[in-house]
PDB file of N, CA and C in Angstrom:
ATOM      1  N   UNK V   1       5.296 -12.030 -13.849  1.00  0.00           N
ATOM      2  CA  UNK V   1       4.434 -12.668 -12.877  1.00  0.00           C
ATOM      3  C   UNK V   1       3.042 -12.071 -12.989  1.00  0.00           C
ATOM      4  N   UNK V   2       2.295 -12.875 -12.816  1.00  0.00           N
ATOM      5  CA  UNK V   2       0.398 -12.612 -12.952  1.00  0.00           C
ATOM      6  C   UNK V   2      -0.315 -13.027 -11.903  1.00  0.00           C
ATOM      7  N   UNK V   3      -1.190 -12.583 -11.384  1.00  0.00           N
ATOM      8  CA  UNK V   3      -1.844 -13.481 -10.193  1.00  0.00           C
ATOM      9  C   UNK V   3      -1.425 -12.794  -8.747  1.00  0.00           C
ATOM     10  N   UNK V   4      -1.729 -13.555  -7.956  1.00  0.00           N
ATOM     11  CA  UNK V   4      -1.509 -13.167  -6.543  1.00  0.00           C
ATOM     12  C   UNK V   4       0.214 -13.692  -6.030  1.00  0.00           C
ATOM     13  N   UNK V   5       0.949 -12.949  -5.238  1.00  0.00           N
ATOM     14  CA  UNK V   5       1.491 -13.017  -4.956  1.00  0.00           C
ATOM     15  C   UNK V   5       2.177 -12.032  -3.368  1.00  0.00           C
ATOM     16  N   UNK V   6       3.703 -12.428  -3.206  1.00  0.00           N
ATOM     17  CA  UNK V   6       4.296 -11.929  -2.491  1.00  0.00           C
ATOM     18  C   UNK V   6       5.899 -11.788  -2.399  1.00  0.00           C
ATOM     19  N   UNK V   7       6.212 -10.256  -2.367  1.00  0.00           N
ATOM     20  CA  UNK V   7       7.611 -10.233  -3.149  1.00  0.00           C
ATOM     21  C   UNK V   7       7.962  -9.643  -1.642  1.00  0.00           C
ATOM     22  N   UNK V   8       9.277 -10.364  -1.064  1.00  0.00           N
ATOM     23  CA  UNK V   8      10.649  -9.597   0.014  1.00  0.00           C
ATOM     24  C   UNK V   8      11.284  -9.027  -0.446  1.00  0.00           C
ATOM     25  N   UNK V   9      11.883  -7.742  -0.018  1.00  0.00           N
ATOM     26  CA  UNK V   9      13.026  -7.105  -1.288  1.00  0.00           C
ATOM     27  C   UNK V   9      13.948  -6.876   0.304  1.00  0.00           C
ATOM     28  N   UNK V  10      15.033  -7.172   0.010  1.00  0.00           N
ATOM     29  CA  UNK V  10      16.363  -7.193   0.813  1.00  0.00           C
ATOM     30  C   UNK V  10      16.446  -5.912   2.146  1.00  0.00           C
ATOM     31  N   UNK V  11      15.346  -4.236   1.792  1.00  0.00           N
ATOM     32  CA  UNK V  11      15.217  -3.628   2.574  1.00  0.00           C
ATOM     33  C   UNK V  11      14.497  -3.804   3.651  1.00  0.00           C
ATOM     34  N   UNK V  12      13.898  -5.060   3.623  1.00  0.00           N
ATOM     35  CA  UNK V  12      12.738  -5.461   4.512  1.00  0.00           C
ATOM     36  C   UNK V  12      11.319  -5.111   4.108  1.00  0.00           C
ATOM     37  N   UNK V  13      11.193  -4.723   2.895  1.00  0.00           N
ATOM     38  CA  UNK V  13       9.883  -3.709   2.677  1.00  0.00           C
ATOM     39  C   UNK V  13       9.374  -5.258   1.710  1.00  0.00           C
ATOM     40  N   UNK V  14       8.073  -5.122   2.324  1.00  0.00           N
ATOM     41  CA  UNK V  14       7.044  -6.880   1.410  1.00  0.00           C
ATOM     42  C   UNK V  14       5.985  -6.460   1.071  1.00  0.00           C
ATOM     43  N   UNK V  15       5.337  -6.634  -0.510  1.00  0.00           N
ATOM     44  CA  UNK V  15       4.369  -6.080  -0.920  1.00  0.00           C
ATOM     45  C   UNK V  15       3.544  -7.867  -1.323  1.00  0.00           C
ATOM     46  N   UNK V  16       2.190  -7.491  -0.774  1.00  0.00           N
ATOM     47  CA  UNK V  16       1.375  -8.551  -0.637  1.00  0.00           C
ATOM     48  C   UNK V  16       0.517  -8.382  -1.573  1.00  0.00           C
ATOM     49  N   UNK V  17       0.090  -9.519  -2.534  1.00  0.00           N
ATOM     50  CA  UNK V  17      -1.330  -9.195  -3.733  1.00  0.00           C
ATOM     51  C   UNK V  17      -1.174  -9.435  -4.757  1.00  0.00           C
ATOM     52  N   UNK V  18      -1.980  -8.583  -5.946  1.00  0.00           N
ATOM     53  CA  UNK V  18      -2.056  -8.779  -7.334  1.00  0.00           C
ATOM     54  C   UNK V  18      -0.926  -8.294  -8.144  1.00  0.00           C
ATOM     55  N   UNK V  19      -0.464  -9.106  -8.965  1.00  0.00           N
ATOM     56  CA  UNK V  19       0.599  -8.452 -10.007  1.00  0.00           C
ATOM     57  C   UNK V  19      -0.003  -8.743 -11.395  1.00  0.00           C
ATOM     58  N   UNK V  20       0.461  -8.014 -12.180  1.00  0.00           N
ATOM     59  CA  UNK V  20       0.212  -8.192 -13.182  1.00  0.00           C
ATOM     60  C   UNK V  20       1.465  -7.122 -14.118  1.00  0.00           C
ATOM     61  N   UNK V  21       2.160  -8.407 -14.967  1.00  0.00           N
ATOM     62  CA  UNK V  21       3.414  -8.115 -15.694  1.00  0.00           C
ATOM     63  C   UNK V  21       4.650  -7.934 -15.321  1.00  0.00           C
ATOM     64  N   UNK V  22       4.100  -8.260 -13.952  1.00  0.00           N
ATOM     65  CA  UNK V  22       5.702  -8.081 -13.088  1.00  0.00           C
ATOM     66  C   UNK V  22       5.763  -6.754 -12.479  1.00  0.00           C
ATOM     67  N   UNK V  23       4.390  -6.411 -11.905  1.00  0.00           N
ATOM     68  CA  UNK V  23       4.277  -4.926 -11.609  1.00  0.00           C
ATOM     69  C   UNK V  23       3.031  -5.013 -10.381  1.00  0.00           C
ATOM     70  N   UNK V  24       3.216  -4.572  -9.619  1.00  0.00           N
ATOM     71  CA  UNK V  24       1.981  -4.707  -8.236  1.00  0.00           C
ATOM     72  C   UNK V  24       0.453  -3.921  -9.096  1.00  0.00           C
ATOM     73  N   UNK V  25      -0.128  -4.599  -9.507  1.00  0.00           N
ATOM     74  CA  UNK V  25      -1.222  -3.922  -9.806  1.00  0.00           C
ATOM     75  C   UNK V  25      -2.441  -4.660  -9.452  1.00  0.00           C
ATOM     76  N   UNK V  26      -3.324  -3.617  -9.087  1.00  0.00           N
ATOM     77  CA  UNK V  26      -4.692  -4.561  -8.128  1.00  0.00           C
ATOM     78  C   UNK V  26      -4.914  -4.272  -6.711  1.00  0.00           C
ATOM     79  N   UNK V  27      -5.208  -5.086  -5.682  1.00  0.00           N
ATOM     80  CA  UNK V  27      -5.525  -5.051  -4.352  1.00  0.00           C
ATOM     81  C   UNK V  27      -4.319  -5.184  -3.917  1.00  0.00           C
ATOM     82  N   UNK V  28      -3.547  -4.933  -2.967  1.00  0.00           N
ATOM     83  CA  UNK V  28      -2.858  -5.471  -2.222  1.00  0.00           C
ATOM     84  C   UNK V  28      -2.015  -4.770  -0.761  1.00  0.00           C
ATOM     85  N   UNK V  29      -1.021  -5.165  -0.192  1.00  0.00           N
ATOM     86  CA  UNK V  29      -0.492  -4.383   0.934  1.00  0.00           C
ATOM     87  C   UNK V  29       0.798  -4.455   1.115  1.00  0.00           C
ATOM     88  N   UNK V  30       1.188  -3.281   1.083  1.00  0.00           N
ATOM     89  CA  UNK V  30       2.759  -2.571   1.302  1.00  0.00           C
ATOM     90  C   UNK V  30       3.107  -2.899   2.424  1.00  0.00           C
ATOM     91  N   UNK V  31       4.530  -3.070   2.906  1.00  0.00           N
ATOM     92  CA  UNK V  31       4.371  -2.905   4.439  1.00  0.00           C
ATOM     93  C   UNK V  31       6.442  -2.215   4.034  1.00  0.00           C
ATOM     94  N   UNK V  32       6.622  -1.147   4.928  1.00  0.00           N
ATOM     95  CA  UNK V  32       7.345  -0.712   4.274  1.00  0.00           C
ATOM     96  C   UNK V  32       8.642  -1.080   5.332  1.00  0.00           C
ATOM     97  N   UNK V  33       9.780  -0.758   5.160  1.00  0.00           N
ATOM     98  CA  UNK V  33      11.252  -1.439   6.519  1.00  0.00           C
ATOM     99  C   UNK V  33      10.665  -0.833   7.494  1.00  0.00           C
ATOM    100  N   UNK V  34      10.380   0.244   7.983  1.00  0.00           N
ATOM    101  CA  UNK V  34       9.493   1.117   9.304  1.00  0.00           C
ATOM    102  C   UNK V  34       8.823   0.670   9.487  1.00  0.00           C
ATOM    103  N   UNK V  35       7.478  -0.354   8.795  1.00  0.00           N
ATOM    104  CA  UNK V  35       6.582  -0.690   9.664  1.00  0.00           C
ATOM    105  C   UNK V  35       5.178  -0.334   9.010  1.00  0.00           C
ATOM    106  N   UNK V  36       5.551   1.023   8.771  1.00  0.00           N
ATOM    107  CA  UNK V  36       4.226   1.307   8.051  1.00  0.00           C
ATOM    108  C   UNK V  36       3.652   0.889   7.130  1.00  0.00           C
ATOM    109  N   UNK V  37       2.695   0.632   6.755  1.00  0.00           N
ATOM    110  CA  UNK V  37       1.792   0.148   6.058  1.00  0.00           C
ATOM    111  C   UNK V  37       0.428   0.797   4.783  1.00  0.00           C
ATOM    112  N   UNK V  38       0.467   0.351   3.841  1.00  0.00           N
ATOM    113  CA  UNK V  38      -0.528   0.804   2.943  1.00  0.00           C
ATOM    114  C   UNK V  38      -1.510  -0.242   2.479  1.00  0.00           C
ATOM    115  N   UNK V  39      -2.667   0.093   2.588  1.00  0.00           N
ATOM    116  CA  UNK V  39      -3.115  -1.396   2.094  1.00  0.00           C
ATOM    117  C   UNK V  39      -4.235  -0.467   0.949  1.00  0.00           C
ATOM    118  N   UNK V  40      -4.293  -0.910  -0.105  1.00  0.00           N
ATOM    119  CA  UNK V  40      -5.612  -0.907  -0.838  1.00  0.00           C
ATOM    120  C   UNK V  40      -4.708  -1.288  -2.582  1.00  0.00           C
ATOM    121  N   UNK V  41      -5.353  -0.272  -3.258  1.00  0.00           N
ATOM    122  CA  UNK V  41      -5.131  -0.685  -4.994  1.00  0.00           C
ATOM    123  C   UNK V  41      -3.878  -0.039  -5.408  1.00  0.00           C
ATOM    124  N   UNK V  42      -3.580  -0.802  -6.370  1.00  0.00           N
ATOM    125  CA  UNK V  42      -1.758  -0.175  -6.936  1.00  0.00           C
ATOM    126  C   UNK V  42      -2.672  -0.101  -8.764  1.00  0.00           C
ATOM    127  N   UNK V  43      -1.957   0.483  -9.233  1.00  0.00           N
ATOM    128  CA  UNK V  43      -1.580   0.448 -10.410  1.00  0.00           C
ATOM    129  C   UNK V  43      -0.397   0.983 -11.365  1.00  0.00           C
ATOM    130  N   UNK V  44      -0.145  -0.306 -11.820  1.00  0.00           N
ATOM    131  CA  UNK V  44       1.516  -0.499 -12.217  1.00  0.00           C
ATOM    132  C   UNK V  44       2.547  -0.065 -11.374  1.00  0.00           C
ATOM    133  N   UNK V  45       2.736  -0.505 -10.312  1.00  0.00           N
ATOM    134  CA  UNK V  45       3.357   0.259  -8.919  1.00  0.00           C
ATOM    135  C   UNK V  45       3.531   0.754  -8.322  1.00  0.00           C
ATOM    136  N   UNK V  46       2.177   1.758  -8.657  1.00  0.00           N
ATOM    137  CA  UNK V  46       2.155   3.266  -7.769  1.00  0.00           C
ATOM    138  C   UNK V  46       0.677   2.716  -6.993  1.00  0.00           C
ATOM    139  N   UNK V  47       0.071   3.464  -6.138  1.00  0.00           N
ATOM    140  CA  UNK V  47      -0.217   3.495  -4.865  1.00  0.00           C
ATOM    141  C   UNK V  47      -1.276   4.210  -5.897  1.00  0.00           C
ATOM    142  N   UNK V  48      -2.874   3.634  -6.031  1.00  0.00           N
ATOM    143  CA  UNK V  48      -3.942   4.400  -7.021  1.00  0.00           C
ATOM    144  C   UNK V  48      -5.421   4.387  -6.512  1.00  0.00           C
ATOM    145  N   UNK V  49      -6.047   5.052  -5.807  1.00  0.00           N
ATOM    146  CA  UNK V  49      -7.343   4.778  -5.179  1.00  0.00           C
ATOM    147  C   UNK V  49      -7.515   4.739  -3.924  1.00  0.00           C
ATOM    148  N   UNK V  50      -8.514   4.578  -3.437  1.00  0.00           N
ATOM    149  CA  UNK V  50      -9.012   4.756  -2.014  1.00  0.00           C
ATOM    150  C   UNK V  50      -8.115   3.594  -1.244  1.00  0.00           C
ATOM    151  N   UNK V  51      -7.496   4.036  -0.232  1.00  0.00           N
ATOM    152  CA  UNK V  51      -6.607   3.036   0.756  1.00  0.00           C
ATOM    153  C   UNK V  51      -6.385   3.773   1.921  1.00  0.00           C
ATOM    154  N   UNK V  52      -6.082   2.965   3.138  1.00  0.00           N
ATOM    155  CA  UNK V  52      -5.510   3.101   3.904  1.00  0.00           C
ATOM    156  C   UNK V  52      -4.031   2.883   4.517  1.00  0.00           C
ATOM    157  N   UNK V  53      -3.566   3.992   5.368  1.00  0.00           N
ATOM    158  CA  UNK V  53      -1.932   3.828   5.340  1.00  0.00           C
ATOM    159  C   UNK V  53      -2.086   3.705   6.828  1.00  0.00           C
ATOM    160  N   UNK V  54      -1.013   3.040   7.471  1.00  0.00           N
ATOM    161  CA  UNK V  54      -1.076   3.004   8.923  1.00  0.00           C
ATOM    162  C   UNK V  54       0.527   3.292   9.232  1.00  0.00           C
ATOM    163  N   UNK V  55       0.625   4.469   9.590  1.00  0.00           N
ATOM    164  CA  UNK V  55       1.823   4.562  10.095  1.00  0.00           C
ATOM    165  C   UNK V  55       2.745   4.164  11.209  1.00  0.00           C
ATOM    166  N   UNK V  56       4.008   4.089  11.326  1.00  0.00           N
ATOM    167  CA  UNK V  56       4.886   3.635  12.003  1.00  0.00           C
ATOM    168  C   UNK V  56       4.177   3.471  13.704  1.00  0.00           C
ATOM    169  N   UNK V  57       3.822   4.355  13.781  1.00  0.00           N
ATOM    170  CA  UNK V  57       3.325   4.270  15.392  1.00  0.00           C
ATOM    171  C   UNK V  57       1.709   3.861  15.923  1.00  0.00           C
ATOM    172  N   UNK V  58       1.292   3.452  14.286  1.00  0.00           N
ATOM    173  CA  UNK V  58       0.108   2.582  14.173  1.00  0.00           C
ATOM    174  C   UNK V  58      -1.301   3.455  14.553  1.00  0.00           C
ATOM    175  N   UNK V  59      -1.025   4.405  13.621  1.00  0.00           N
ATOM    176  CA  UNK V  59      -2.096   5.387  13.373  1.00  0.00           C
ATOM    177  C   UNK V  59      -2.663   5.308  12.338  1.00  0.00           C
ATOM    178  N   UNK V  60      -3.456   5.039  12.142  1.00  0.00           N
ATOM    179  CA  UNK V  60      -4.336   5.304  10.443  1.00  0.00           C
ATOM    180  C   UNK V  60      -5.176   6.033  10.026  1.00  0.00           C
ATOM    181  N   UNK V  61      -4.463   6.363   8.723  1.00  0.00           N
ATOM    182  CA  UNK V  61      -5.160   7.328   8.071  1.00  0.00           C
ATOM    183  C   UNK V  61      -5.892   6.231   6.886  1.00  0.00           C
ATOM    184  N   UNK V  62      -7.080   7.612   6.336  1.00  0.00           N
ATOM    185  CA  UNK V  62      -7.626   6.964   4.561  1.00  0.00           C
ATOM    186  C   UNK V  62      -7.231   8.450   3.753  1.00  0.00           C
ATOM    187  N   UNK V  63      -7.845   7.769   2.550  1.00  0.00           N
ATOM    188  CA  UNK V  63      -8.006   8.445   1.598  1.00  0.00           C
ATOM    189  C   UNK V  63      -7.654   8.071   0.619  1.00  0.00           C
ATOM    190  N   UNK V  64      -7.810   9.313  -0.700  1.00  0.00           N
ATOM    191  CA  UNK V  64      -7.518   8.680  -1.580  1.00  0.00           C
ATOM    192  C   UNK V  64      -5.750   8.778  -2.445  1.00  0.00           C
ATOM    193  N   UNK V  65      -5.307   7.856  -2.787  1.00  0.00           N
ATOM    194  CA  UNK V  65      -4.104   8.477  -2.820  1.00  0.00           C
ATOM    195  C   UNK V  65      -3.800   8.115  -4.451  1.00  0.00           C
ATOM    196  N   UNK V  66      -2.439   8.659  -4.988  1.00  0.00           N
ATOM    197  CA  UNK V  66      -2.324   8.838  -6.130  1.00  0.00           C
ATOM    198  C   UNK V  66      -1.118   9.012  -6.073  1.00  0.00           C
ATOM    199  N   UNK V  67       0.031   7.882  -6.727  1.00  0.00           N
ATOM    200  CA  UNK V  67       1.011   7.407  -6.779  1.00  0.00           C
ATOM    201  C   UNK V  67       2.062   7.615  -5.345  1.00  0.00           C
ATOM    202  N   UNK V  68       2.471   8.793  -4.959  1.00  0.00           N
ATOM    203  CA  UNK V  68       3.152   8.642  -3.715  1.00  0.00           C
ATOM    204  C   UNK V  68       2.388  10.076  -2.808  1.00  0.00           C
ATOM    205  N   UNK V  69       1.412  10.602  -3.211  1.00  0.00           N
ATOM    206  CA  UNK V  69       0.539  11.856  -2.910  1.00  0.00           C
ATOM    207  C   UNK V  69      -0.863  11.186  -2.291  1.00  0.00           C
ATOM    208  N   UNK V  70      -1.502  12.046  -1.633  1.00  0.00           N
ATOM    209  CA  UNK V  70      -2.941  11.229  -0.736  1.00  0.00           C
ATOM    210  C   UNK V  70      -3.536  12.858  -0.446  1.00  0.00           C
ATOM    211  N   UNK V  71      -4.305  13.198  -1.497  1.00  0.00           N
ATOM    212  CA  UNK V  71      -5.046  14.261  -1.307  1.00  0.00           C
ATOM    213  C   UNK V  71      -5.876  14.041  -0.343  1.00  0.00           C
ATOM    214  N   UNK V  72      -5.938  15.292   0.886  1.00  0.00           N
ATOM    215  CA  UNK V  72      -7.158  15.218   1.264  1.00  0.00           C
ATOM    216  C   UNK V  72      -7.286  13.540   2.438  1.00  0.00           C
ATOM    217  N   UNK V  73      -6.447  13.638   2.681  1.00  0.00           N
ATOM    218  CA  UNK V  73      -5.960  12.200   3.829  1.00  0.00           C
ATOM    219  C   UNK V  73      -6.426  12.587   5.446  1.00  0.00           C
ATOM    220  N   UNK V  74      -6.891  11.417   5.827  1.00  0.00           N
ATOM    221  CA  UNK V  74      -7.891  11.959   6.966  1.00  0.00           C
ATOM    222  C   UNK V  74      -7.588  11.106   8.163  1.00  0.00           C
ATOM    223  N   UNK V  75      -7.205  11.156   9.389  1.00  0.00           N
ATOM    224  CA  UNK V  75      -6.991  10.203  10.384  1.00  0.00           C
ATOM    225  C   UNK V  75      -8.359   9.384  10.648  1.00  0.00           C
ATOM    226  N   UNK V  76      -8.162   7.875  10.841  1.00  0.00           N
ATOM    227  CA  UNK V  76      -9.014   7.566  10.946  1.00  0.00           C
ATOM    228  C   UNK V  76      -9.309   7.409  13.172  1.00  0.00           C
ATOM    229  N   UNK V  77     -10.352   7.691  13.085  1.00  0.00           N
ATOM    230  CA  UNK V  77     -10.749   7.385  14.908  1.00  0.00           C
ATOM    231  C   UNK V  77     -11.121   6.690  15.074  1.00  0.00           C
ATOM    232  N   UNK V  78     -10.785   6.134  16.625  1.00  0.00           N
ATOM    233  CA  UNK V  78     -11.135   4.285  16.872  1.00  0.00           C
ATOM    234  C   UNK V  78     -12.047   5.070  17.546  1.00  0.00           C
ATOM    235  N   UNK V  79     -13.163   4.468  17.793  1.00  0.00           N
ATOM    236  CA  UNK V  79     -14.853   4.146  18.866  1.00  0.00           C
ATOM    237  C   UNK V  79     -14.414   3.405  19.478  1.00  0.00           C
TER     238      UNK V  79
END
């Protein structure tokens, strides 16, 4: 698969966006069976570049992250 898309996988976990080769690569958004959420760039199915994750209880963090690691990850504050 190439292009934009959207895959359900049976755990409840739906990844929204770009594929390329049959592999999430590009923009797109995780949303995982909990709830939580990742949204920014994949490459070849790992989690690659500046994104944001919003966790289960709908807190968000940024940063930059690098395959399942997020050096340096920062809560973000609502104004």
């Amino acid at each position: 698969m190439n292009g934009k898309g959207r895959l359900e996988h049976p755990s409840g976990a739906v990844y929204e966006g770009d594929f390329k080769d049959n592999m999430f690569h590009g923009a797109g958004t995780y949303t995982f069976p909990n709830g939580a959420k990742y949204i920014g760039p994949f490459n070849e199915n790992k989690l690659e570049g500046k994104g944001e994750f919003i966790d289960e209880k709908g807190v968000e963090w940024c940063g930059v992250f690098h395959h399942t690691a997020a050096v340096g990850l920062k809560q973000k504050l609502k104004t």
